[in-house]
PDB file of C-alpha atoms in Angstrom:
ATOM      1  CA  UNK A   1      -7.331 -14.661  -1.574  1.00  0.00           C
ATOM      2  CA  UNK A   2      -7.035 -18.397  -0.946  1.00  0.00           C
ATOM      3  CA  UNK A   3      -5.329 -19.100  -4.272  1.00  0.00           C
ATOM      4  CA  UNK A   4      -2.942 -17.565  -6.782  1.00  0.00           C
ATOM      5  CA  UNK A   5      -3.767 -15.964 -10.117  1.00  0.00           C
ATOM      6  CA  UNK A   6      -3.066 -17.595 -13.484  1.00  0.00           C
ATOM      7  CA  UNK A   7      -2.423 -14.871 -16.061  1.00  0.00           C
ATOM      8  CA  UNK A   8      -1.962 -17.373 -18.877  1.00  0.00           C
ATOM      9  CA  UNK A   9       1.001 -18.386 -21.062  1.00  0.00           C
ATOM     10  CA  UNK A  10       2.913 -19.749 -18.077  1.00  0.00           C
ATOM     11  CA  UNK A  11       2.692 -16.565 -16.006  1.00  0.00           C
ATOM     12  CA  UNK A  12       1.255 -17.175 -12.528  1.00  0.00           C
ATOM     13  CA  UNK A  13       1.181 -15.036  -9.394  1.00  0.00           C
ATOM     14  CA  UNK A  14       1.360 -17.212  -6.259  1.00  0.00           C
ATOM     15  CA  UNK A  15      -0.114 -14.752  -3.750  1.00  0.00           C
ATOM     16  CA  UNK A  16      -2.940 -12.340  -4.557  1.00  0.00           C
ATOM     17  CA  UNK A  17      -5.088  -9.963  -2.529  1.00  0.00           C
ATOM     18  CA  UNK A  18      -7.414  -7.009  -3.052  1.00  0.00           C
ATOM     19  CA  UNK A  19      -7.238  -3.553  -1.503  1.00  0.00           C
ATOM     20  CA  UNK A  20     -10.206  -1.495  -0.222  1.00  0.00           C
ATOM     21  CA  UNK A  21     -10.594   0.324  -3.561  1.00  0.00           C
ATOM     22  CA  UNK A  22     -10.756  -2.916  -5.538  1.00  0.00           C
ATOM     23  CA  UNK A  23      -7.257  -3.073  -7.039  1.00  0.00           C
ATOM     24  CA  UNK A  24      -5.588  -6.464  -7.488  1.00  0.00           C
ATOM     25  CA  UNK A  25      -2.554  -6.776  -5.201  1.00  0.00           C
ATOM     26  CA  UNK A  26      -0.039  -9.153  -6.794  1.00  0.00           C
ATOM     27  CA  UNK A  27       2.720 -10.452  -4.499  1.00  0.00           C
ATOM     28  CA  UNK A  28       6.001 -11.968  -5.688  1.00  0.00           C
ATOM     29  CA  UNK A  29       8.973 -13.313  -3.760  1.00  0.00           C
ATOM     30  CA  UNK A  30      12.432 -13.540  -5.303  1.00  0.00           C
ATOM     31  CA  UNK A  31      15.793 -14.565  -3.872  1.00  0.00           C
ATOM     32  CA  UNK A  32      17.815 -13.464  -6.897  1.00  0.00           C
ATOM     33  CA  UNK A  33      17.478 -10.401  -9.126  1.00  0.00           C
ATOM     34  CA  UNK A  34      18.103 -10.487 -12.844  1.00  0.00           C
ATOM     35  CA  UNK A  35      16.693  -8.982 -16.021  1.00  0.00           C
ATOM     36  CA  UNK A  36      14.150 -11.783 -16.253  1.00  0.00           C
ATOM     37  CA  UNK A  37      12.497 -10.696 -12.994  1.00  0.00           C
ATOM     38  CA  UNK A  38      12.118  -7.101 -14.180  1.00  0.00           C
ATOM     39  CA  UNK A  39      10.604  -8.374 -17.421  1.00  0.00           C
ATOM     40  CA  UNK A  40       8.219 -10.521 -15.398  1.00  0.00           C
ATOM     41  CA  UNK A  41       7.015  -7.517 -13.382  1.00  0.00           C
ATOM     42  CA  UNK A  42       6.406  -5.542 -16.561  1.00  0.00           C
ATOM     43  CA  UNK A  43       4.639  -8.478 -18.195  1.00  0.00           C
ATOM     44  CA  UNK A  44       2.337  -8.950 -15.192  1.00  0.00           C
ATOM     45  CA  UNK A  45       1.223  -5.327 -15.291  1.00  0.00           C
ATOM     46  CA  UNK A  46       0.942  -5.280 -19.091  1.00  0.00           C
ATOM     47  CA  UNK A  47      -1.159  -8.453 -19.041  1.00  0.00           C
ATOM     48  CA  UNK A  48      -3.537  -7.029 -16.425  1.00  0.00           C
ATOM     49  CA  UNK A  49      -3.852  -3.753 -18.329  1.00  0.00           C
ATOM     50  CA  UNK A  50      -4.632  -5.512 -21.592  1.00  0.00           C
ATOM     51  CA  UNK A  51      -6.613  -8.529 -20.438  1.00  0.00           C
ATOM     52  CA  UNK A  52      -7.602  -7.717 -16.885  1.00  0.00           C
ATOM     53  CA  UNK A  53     -11.325  -7.408 -17.593  1.00  0.00           C
ATOM     54  CA  UNK A  54     -11.577 -11.191 -17.681  1.00  0.00           C
ATOM     55  CA  UNK A  55     -10.838 -11.055 -13.935  1.00  0.00           C
ATOM     56  CA  UNK A  56     -13.784  -8.710 -13.280  1.00  0.00           C
ATOM     57  CA  UNK A  57     -15.519 -11.333 -11.091  1.00  0.00           C
ATOM     58  CA  UNK A  58     -12.509 -11.243  -8.749  1.00  0.00           C
ATOM     59  CA  UNK A  59     -11.574  -7.556  -8.726  1.00  0.00           C
ATOM     60  CA  UNK A  60     -13.712  -4.408  -9.146  1.00  0.00           C
ATOM     61  CA  UNK A  61     -10.739  -2.684 -10.865  1.00  0.00           C
ATOM     62  CA  UNK A  62      -8.869  -5.547 -12.538  1.00  0.00           C
ATOM     63  CA  UNK A  63      -6.866  -3.420 -14.997  1.00  0.00           C
ATOM     64  CA  UNK A  64      -5.207  -1.339 -12.233  1.00  0.00           C
ATOM     65  CA  UNK A  65      -2.940  -3.782 -10.348  1.00  0.00           C
ATOM     66  CA  UNK A  66      -0.549  -3.014  -7.520  1.00  0.00           C
ATOM     67  CA  UNK A  67       2.691  -5.012  -7.254  1.00  0.00           C
ATOM     68  CA  UNK A  68       4.374  -6.102  -4.005  1.00  0.00           C
ATOM     69  CA  UNK A  69       7.897  -7.497  -4.278  1.00  0.00           C
ATOM     70  CA  UNK A  70       9.492  -9.414  -1.387  1.00  0.00           C
ATOM     71  CA  UNK A  71      13.171 -10.371  -1.195  1.00  0.00           C
ATOM     72  CA  UNK A  72      15.876 -11.142   1.396  1.00  0.00           C
ATOM     73  CA  UNK A  73      17.705  -7.928   0.446  1.00  0.00           C
ATOM     74  CA  UNK A  74      17.782  -5.128  -2.142  1.00  0.00           C
ATOM     75  CA  UNK A  75      21.052  -3.785  -3.496  1.00  0.00           C
ATOM     76  CA  UNK A  76      21.266  -0.111  -4.411  1.00  0.00           C
ATOM     77  CA  UNK A  77      21.419  -0.952  -8.118  1.00  0.00           C
ATOM     78  CA  UNK A  78      18.216  -2.990  -7.809  1.00  0.00           C
ATOM     79  CA  UNK A  79      16.438  -0.208  -5.898  1.00  0.00           C
ATOM     80  CA  UNK A  80      17.333   2.244  -8.668  1.00  0.00           C
ATOM     81  CA  UNK A  81      15.776  -0.002 -11.317  1.00  0.00           C
ATOM     82  CA  UNK A  82      12.698  -0.650  -9.209  1.00  0.00           C
ATOM     83  CA  UNK A  83      12.346   3.102  -8.646  1.00  0.00           C
ATOM     84  CA  UNK A  84      12.069   3.561 -12.416  1.00  0.00           C
ATOM     85  CA  UNK A  85       9.353   0.912 -12.575  1.00  0.00           C
ATOM     86  CA  UNK A  86       7.539   2.509  -9.639  1.00  0.00           C
ATOM     87  CA  UNK A  87       7.091   5.652 -11.737  1.00  0.00           C
ATOM     88  CA  UNK A  88       5.140   3.604 -14.286  1.00  0.00           C
ATOM     89  CA  UNK A  89       2.900   1.549 -11.980  1.00  0.00           C
ATOM     90  CA  UNK A  90       2.228   1.076  -8.233  1.00  0.00           C
ATOM     91  CA  UNK A  91       5.135  -0.939  -6.821  1.00  0.00           C
ATOM     92  CA  UNK A  92       6.171  -1.610  -3.227  1.00  0.00           C
ATOM     93  CA  UNK A  93       9.320  -3.481  -2.186  1.00  0.00           C
ATOM     94  CA  UNK A  94       9.803  -5.223   1.165  1.00  0.00           C
ATOM     95  CA  UNK A  95      12.806  -6.957   2.681  1.00  0.00           C
ATOM     96  CA  UNK A  96      11.581 -10.226   4.209  1.00  0.00           C
ATOM     97  CA  UNK A  97      13.572 -11.492   7.193  1.00  0.00           C
ATOM     98  CA  UNK A  98      13.081 -14.549   9.442  1.00  0.00           C
ATOM     99  CA  UNK A  99      10.531 -14.203  12.265  1.00  0.00           C
ATOM    100  CA  UNK A 100      11.656 -12.758  15.558  1.00  0.00           C
ATOM    101  CA  UNK A 101      11.864 -15.134  18.496  1.00  0.00           C
ATOM    102  CA  UNK A 102       8.409 -16.496  19.457  1.00  0.00           C
ATOM    103  CA  UNK A 103       6.839 -14.968  16.308  1.00  0.00           C
ATOM    104  CA  UNK A 104       5.443 -17.034  13.451  1.00  0.00           C
ATOM    105  CA  UNK A 105       5.237 -14.389  10.717  1.00  0.00           C
ATOM    106  CA  UNK A 106       8.357 -13.128   8.944  1.00  0.00           C
ATOM    107  CA  UNK A 107       9.516  -9.553   9.372  1.00  0.00           C
ATOM    108  CA  UNK A 108       8.598  -7.228   6.498  1.00  0.00           C
ATOM    109  CA  UNK A 109      10.658  -4.039   6.167  1.00  0.00           C
ATOM    110  CA  UNK A 110       9.514  -1.454   3.632  1.00  0.00           C
ATOM    111  CA  UNK A 111      12.313  -0.521   1.226  1.00  0.00           C
ATOM    112  CA  UNK A 112      12.594   3.160   0.325  1.00  0.00           C
ATOM    113  CA  UNK A 113      13.096   3.531  -3.412  1.00  0.00           C
ATOM    114  CA  UNK A 114      14.910   6.506  -4.897  1.00  0.00           C
ATOM    115  CA  UNK A 115      11.665   8.071  -6.131  1.00  0.00           C
ATOM    116  CA  UNK A 116       9.986   7.946  -2.700  1.00  0.00           C
ATOM    117  CA  UNK A 117       8.649  10.971  -0.812  1.00  0.00           C
ATOM    118  CA  UNK A 118       7.762  11.595   2.827  1.00  0.00           C
ATOM    119  CA  UNK A 119       4.038  11.632   3.778  1.00  0.00           C
ATOM    120  CA  UNK A 120       4.047  15.402   4.337  1.00  0.00           C
ATOM    121  CA  UNK A 121       5.607  15.907   0.904  1.00  0.00           C
ATOM    122  CA  UNK A 122       2.893  13.764  -0.653  1.00  0.00           C
ATOM    123  CA  UNK A 123       0.217  15.786   1.141  1.00  0.00           C
ATOM    124  CA  UNK A 124       1.760  19.023  -0.122  1.00  0.00           C
ATOM    125  CA  UNK A 125       1.320  17.784  -3.700  1.00  0.00           C
ATOM    126  CA  UNK A 126      -2.417  17.175  -3.305  1.00  0.00           C
ATOM    127  CA  UNK A 127      -4.982  19.535  -4.875  1.00  0.00           C
ATOM    128  CA  UNK A 128      -5.377  22.602  -2.688  1.00  0.00           C
ATOM    129  CA  UNK A 129      -8.843  21.707  -1.444  1.00  0.00           C
ATOM    130  CA  UNK A 130      -7.639  18.300  -0.178  1.00  0.00           C
ATOM    131  CA  UNK A 131      -4.451  19.409   1.567  1.00  0.00           C
ATOM    132  CA  UNK A 132      -6.182  20.613   4.788  1.00  0.00           C
ATOM    133  CA  UNK A 133      -7.925  17.247   5.207  1.00  0.00           C
ATOM    134  CA  UNK A 134      -4.714  15.265   4.722  1.00  0.00           C
ATOM    135  CA  UNK A 135      -2.653  17.571   6.941  1.00  0.00           C
ATOM    136  CA  UNK A 136      -5.223  17.450   9.720  1.00  0.00           C
ATOM    137  CA  UNK A 137      -5.254  13.650   9.627  1.00  0.00           C
ATOM    138  CA  UNK A 138      -1.453  13.423   9.612  1.00  0.00           C
ATOM    139  CA  UNK A 139      -1.314  15.938  12.456  1.00  0.00           C
ATOM    140  CA  UNK A 140      -3.730  13.824  14.486  1.00  0.00           C
ATOM    141  CA  UNK A 141      -1.456  10.816  14.040  1.00  0.00           C
ATOM    142  CA  UNK A 142       1.362  12.741  15.757  1.00  0.00           C
ATOM    143  CA  UNK A 143      -0.922  14.059  18.504  1.00  0.00           C
ATOM    144  CA  UNK A 144      -2.457  10.737  19.498  1.00  0.00           C
ATOM    145  CA  UNK A 145      -0.922   8.901  22.448  1.00  0.00           C
ATOM    146  CA  UNK A 146       0.389   6.389  21.666  1.00  0.00           C
ATOM    147  CA  UNK A 147       1.369   7.969  18.387  1.00  0.00           C
ATOM    148  CA  UNK A 148       0.124   6.450  15.119  1.00  0.00           C
ATOM    149  CA  UNK A 149       2.990   5.816  12.713  1.00  0.00           C
ATOM    150  CA  UNK A 150       2.426   6.728   9.061  1.00  0.00           C
ATOM    151  CA  UNK A 151       4.158   4.314   6.704  1.00  0.00           C
ATOM    152  CA  UNK A 152       4.677   4.546   2.969  1.00  0.00           C
ATOM    153  CA  UNK A 153       6.509   6.957   0.730  1.00  0.00           C
ATOM    154  CA  UNK A 154       4.021   6.882  -2.133  1.00  0.00           C
ATOM    155  CA  UNK A 155       0.260   6.477  -2.256  1.00  0.00           C
ATOM    156  CA  UNK A 156      -1.395   4.799  -0.476  1.00  0.00           C
ATOM    157  CA  UNK A 157      -0.207   5.554   3.049  1.00  0.00           C
ATOM    158  CA  UNK A 158      -0.572   3.005   5.856  1.00  0.00           C
ATOM    159  CA  UNK A 159      -1.470   3.965   9.440  1.00  0.00           C
ATOM    160  CA  UNK A 160       0.265   1.683  11.932  1.00  0.00           C
ATOM    161  CA  UNK A 161      -1.226   1.745  15.412  1.00  0.00           C
ATOM    162  CA  UNK A 162      -0.343   0.046  18.683  1.00  0.00           C
ATOM    163  CA  UNK A 163      -1.639  -3.288  17.448  1.00  0.00           C
ATOM    164  CA  UNK A 164      -0.402  -3.186  13.857  1.00  0.00           C
ATOM    165  CA  UNK A 165      -1.675  -1.677  10.585  1.00  0.00           C
ATOM    166  CA  UNK A 166      -5.123  -0.195  11.166  1.00  0.00           C
ATOM    167  CA  UNK A 167      -6.045   2.046   8.207  1.00  0.00           C
ATOM    168  CA  UNK A 168      -5.049   3.237   4.741  1.00  0.00           C
ATOM    169  CA  UNK A 169      -5.146   6.607   2.972  1.00  0.00           C
ATOM    170  CA  UNK A 170      -5.546   6.523  -0.816  1.00  0.00           C
ATOM    171  CA  UNK A 171      -5.324   9.327  -3.382  1.00  0.00           C
ATOM    172  CA  UNK A 172      -6.943   8.391  -6.669  1.00  0.00           C
ATOM    173  CA  UNK A 173      -8.721  10.273  -9.442  1.00  0.00           C
ATOM    174  CA  UNK A 174      -8.235  13.527  -7.508  1.00  0.00           C
ATOM    175  CA  UNK A 175     -10.065  12.064  -4.515  1.00  0.00           C
ATOM    176  CA  UNK A 176      -8.807  11.215  -1.025  1.00  0.00           C
ATOM    177  CA  UNK A 177     -10.102   7.956   0.464  1.00  0.00           C
ATOM    178  CA  UNK A 178      -9.724   6.563   3.991  1.00  0.00           C
ATOM    179  CA  UNK A 179     -10.193   2.855   4.689  1.00  0.00           C
ATOM    180  CA  UNK A 180     -10.167   1.247   8.125  1.00  0.00           C
ATOM    181  CA  UNK A 181      -8.936  -2.294   8.690  1.00  0.00           C
ATOM    182  CA  UNK A 182     -11.677  -4.622   9.872  1.00  0.00           C
ATOM    183  CA  UNK A 183     -11.349  -7.832  11.850  1.00  0.00           C
ATOM    184  CA  UNK A 184     -13.003  -9.818   9.068  1.00  0.00           C
ATOM    185  CA  UNK A 185     -10.452  -8.515   6.589  1.00  0.00           C
ATOM    186  CA  UNK A 186     -12.738  -6.284   4.524  1.00  0.00           C
ATOM    187  CA  UNK A 187     -13.125  -2.534   4.601  1.00  0.00           C
ATOM    188  CA  UNK A 188     -15.487   0.049   3.115  1.00  0.00           C
ATOM    189  CA  UNK A 189     -13.591   3.281   2.368  1.00  0.00           C
ATOM    190  CA  UNK A 190     -15.019   6.792   2.496  1.00  0.00           C
ATOM    191  CA  UNK A 191     -13.985  10.084   0.907  1.00  0.00           C
ATOM    192  CA  UNK A 192     -12.231  12.783   2.904  1.00  0.00           C
ATOM    193  CA  UNK A 193     -14.070  15.721   1.402  1.00  0.00           C
ATOM    194  CA  UNK A 194     -15.387  17.411   4.568  1.00  0.00           C
ATOM    195  CA  UNK A 195     -14.274  17.965   8.159  1.00  0.00           C
ATOM    196  CA  UNK A 196     -16.878  15.463   9.343  1.00  0.00           C
ATOM    197  CA  UNK A 197     -15.227  12.735   7.236  1.00  0.00           C
ATOM    198  CA  UNK A 198     -11.831  13.583   8.755  1.00  0.00           C
ATOM    199  CA  UNK A 199     -13.408  13.486  12.237  1.00  0.00           C
ATOM    200  CA  UNK A 200     -14.648   9.976  11.476  1.00  0.00           C
ATOM    201  CA  UNK A 201     -11.175   8.894  10.346  1.00  0.00           C
ATOM    202  CA  UNK A 202      -9.542  10.310  13.495  1.00  0.00           C
ATOM    203  CA  UNK A 203     -12.139   8.513  15.623  1.00  0.00           C
ATOM    204  CA  UNK A 204     -11.125   5.249  13.946  1.00  0.00           C
ATOM    205  CA  UNK A 205      -7.459   5.841  14.753  1.00  0.00           C
ATOM    206  CA  UNK A 206      -8.314   6.755  18.358  1.00  0.00           C
ATOM    207  CA  UNK A 207     -10.330   3.547  18.688  1.00  0.00           C
ATOM    208  CA  UNK A 208      -7.405   1.472  17.470  1.00  0.00           C
ATOM    209  CA  UNK A 209      -5.045   3.179  19.907  1.00  0.00           C
ATOM    210  CA  UNK A 210      -7.268   2.498  22.905  1.00  0.00           C
ATOM    211  CA  UNK A 211      -8.339   4.849  25.663  1.00  0.00           C
ATOM    212  CA  UNK A 212      -4.998   6.585  26.243  1.00  0.00           C
ATOM    213  CA  UNK A 213      -5.156   9.340  23.638  1.00  0.00           C
ATOM    214  CA  UNK A 214      -4.283  12.995  23.559  1.00  0.00           C
ATOM    215  CA  UNK A 215      -7.185  15.526  23.474  1.00  0.00           C
ATOM    216  CA  UNK A 216      -5.078  17.564  21.035  1.00  0.00           C
ATOM    217  CA  UNK A 217      -6.358  15.388  18.172  1.00  0.00           C
TER     218      UNK A 217
END
């Protein structure tokens, strides 16, 4: 979005986006961790849960926010506390470093919290009828050439192709959703509930990787 979000009573989020399923994505940067910051994260989520419906014009699912925390570094003690919060609401942490030479955007490195799982472990915890769809998609990512990297250690998972992030896999309300990144910044997700839907998702990943792909997919 082109502006921040005022939650009222002096609480404002400077950077806000929306994911393909309509959740608010609230982004905070901090250069120093203390108890006040953790309280602020909790207050943001609590405020959206309780009063989020007033933001219905902005977000289809305003009471279900996702939090993104950026910082120059994360000490082990901080990661442990954030891991506890991540069990209560969707939370991602990223180390933000200066841009590489000739780049303009900073480097973002996903921090693994103590409660994180590998993508295959997440897929193994899905309902039985969804596991084949997820495993087939993850298998295709390994088979494609160049390989598609799967990032994320909790839902949703991000598919990172040759040219950057290209798609997202969500698990919500016992449903598996795939969303492809679009040039205009918007995306219409679809359910992975049949082999044909998985075929469509693999085709998207192949398209993003270009013509040099493995027929094994």
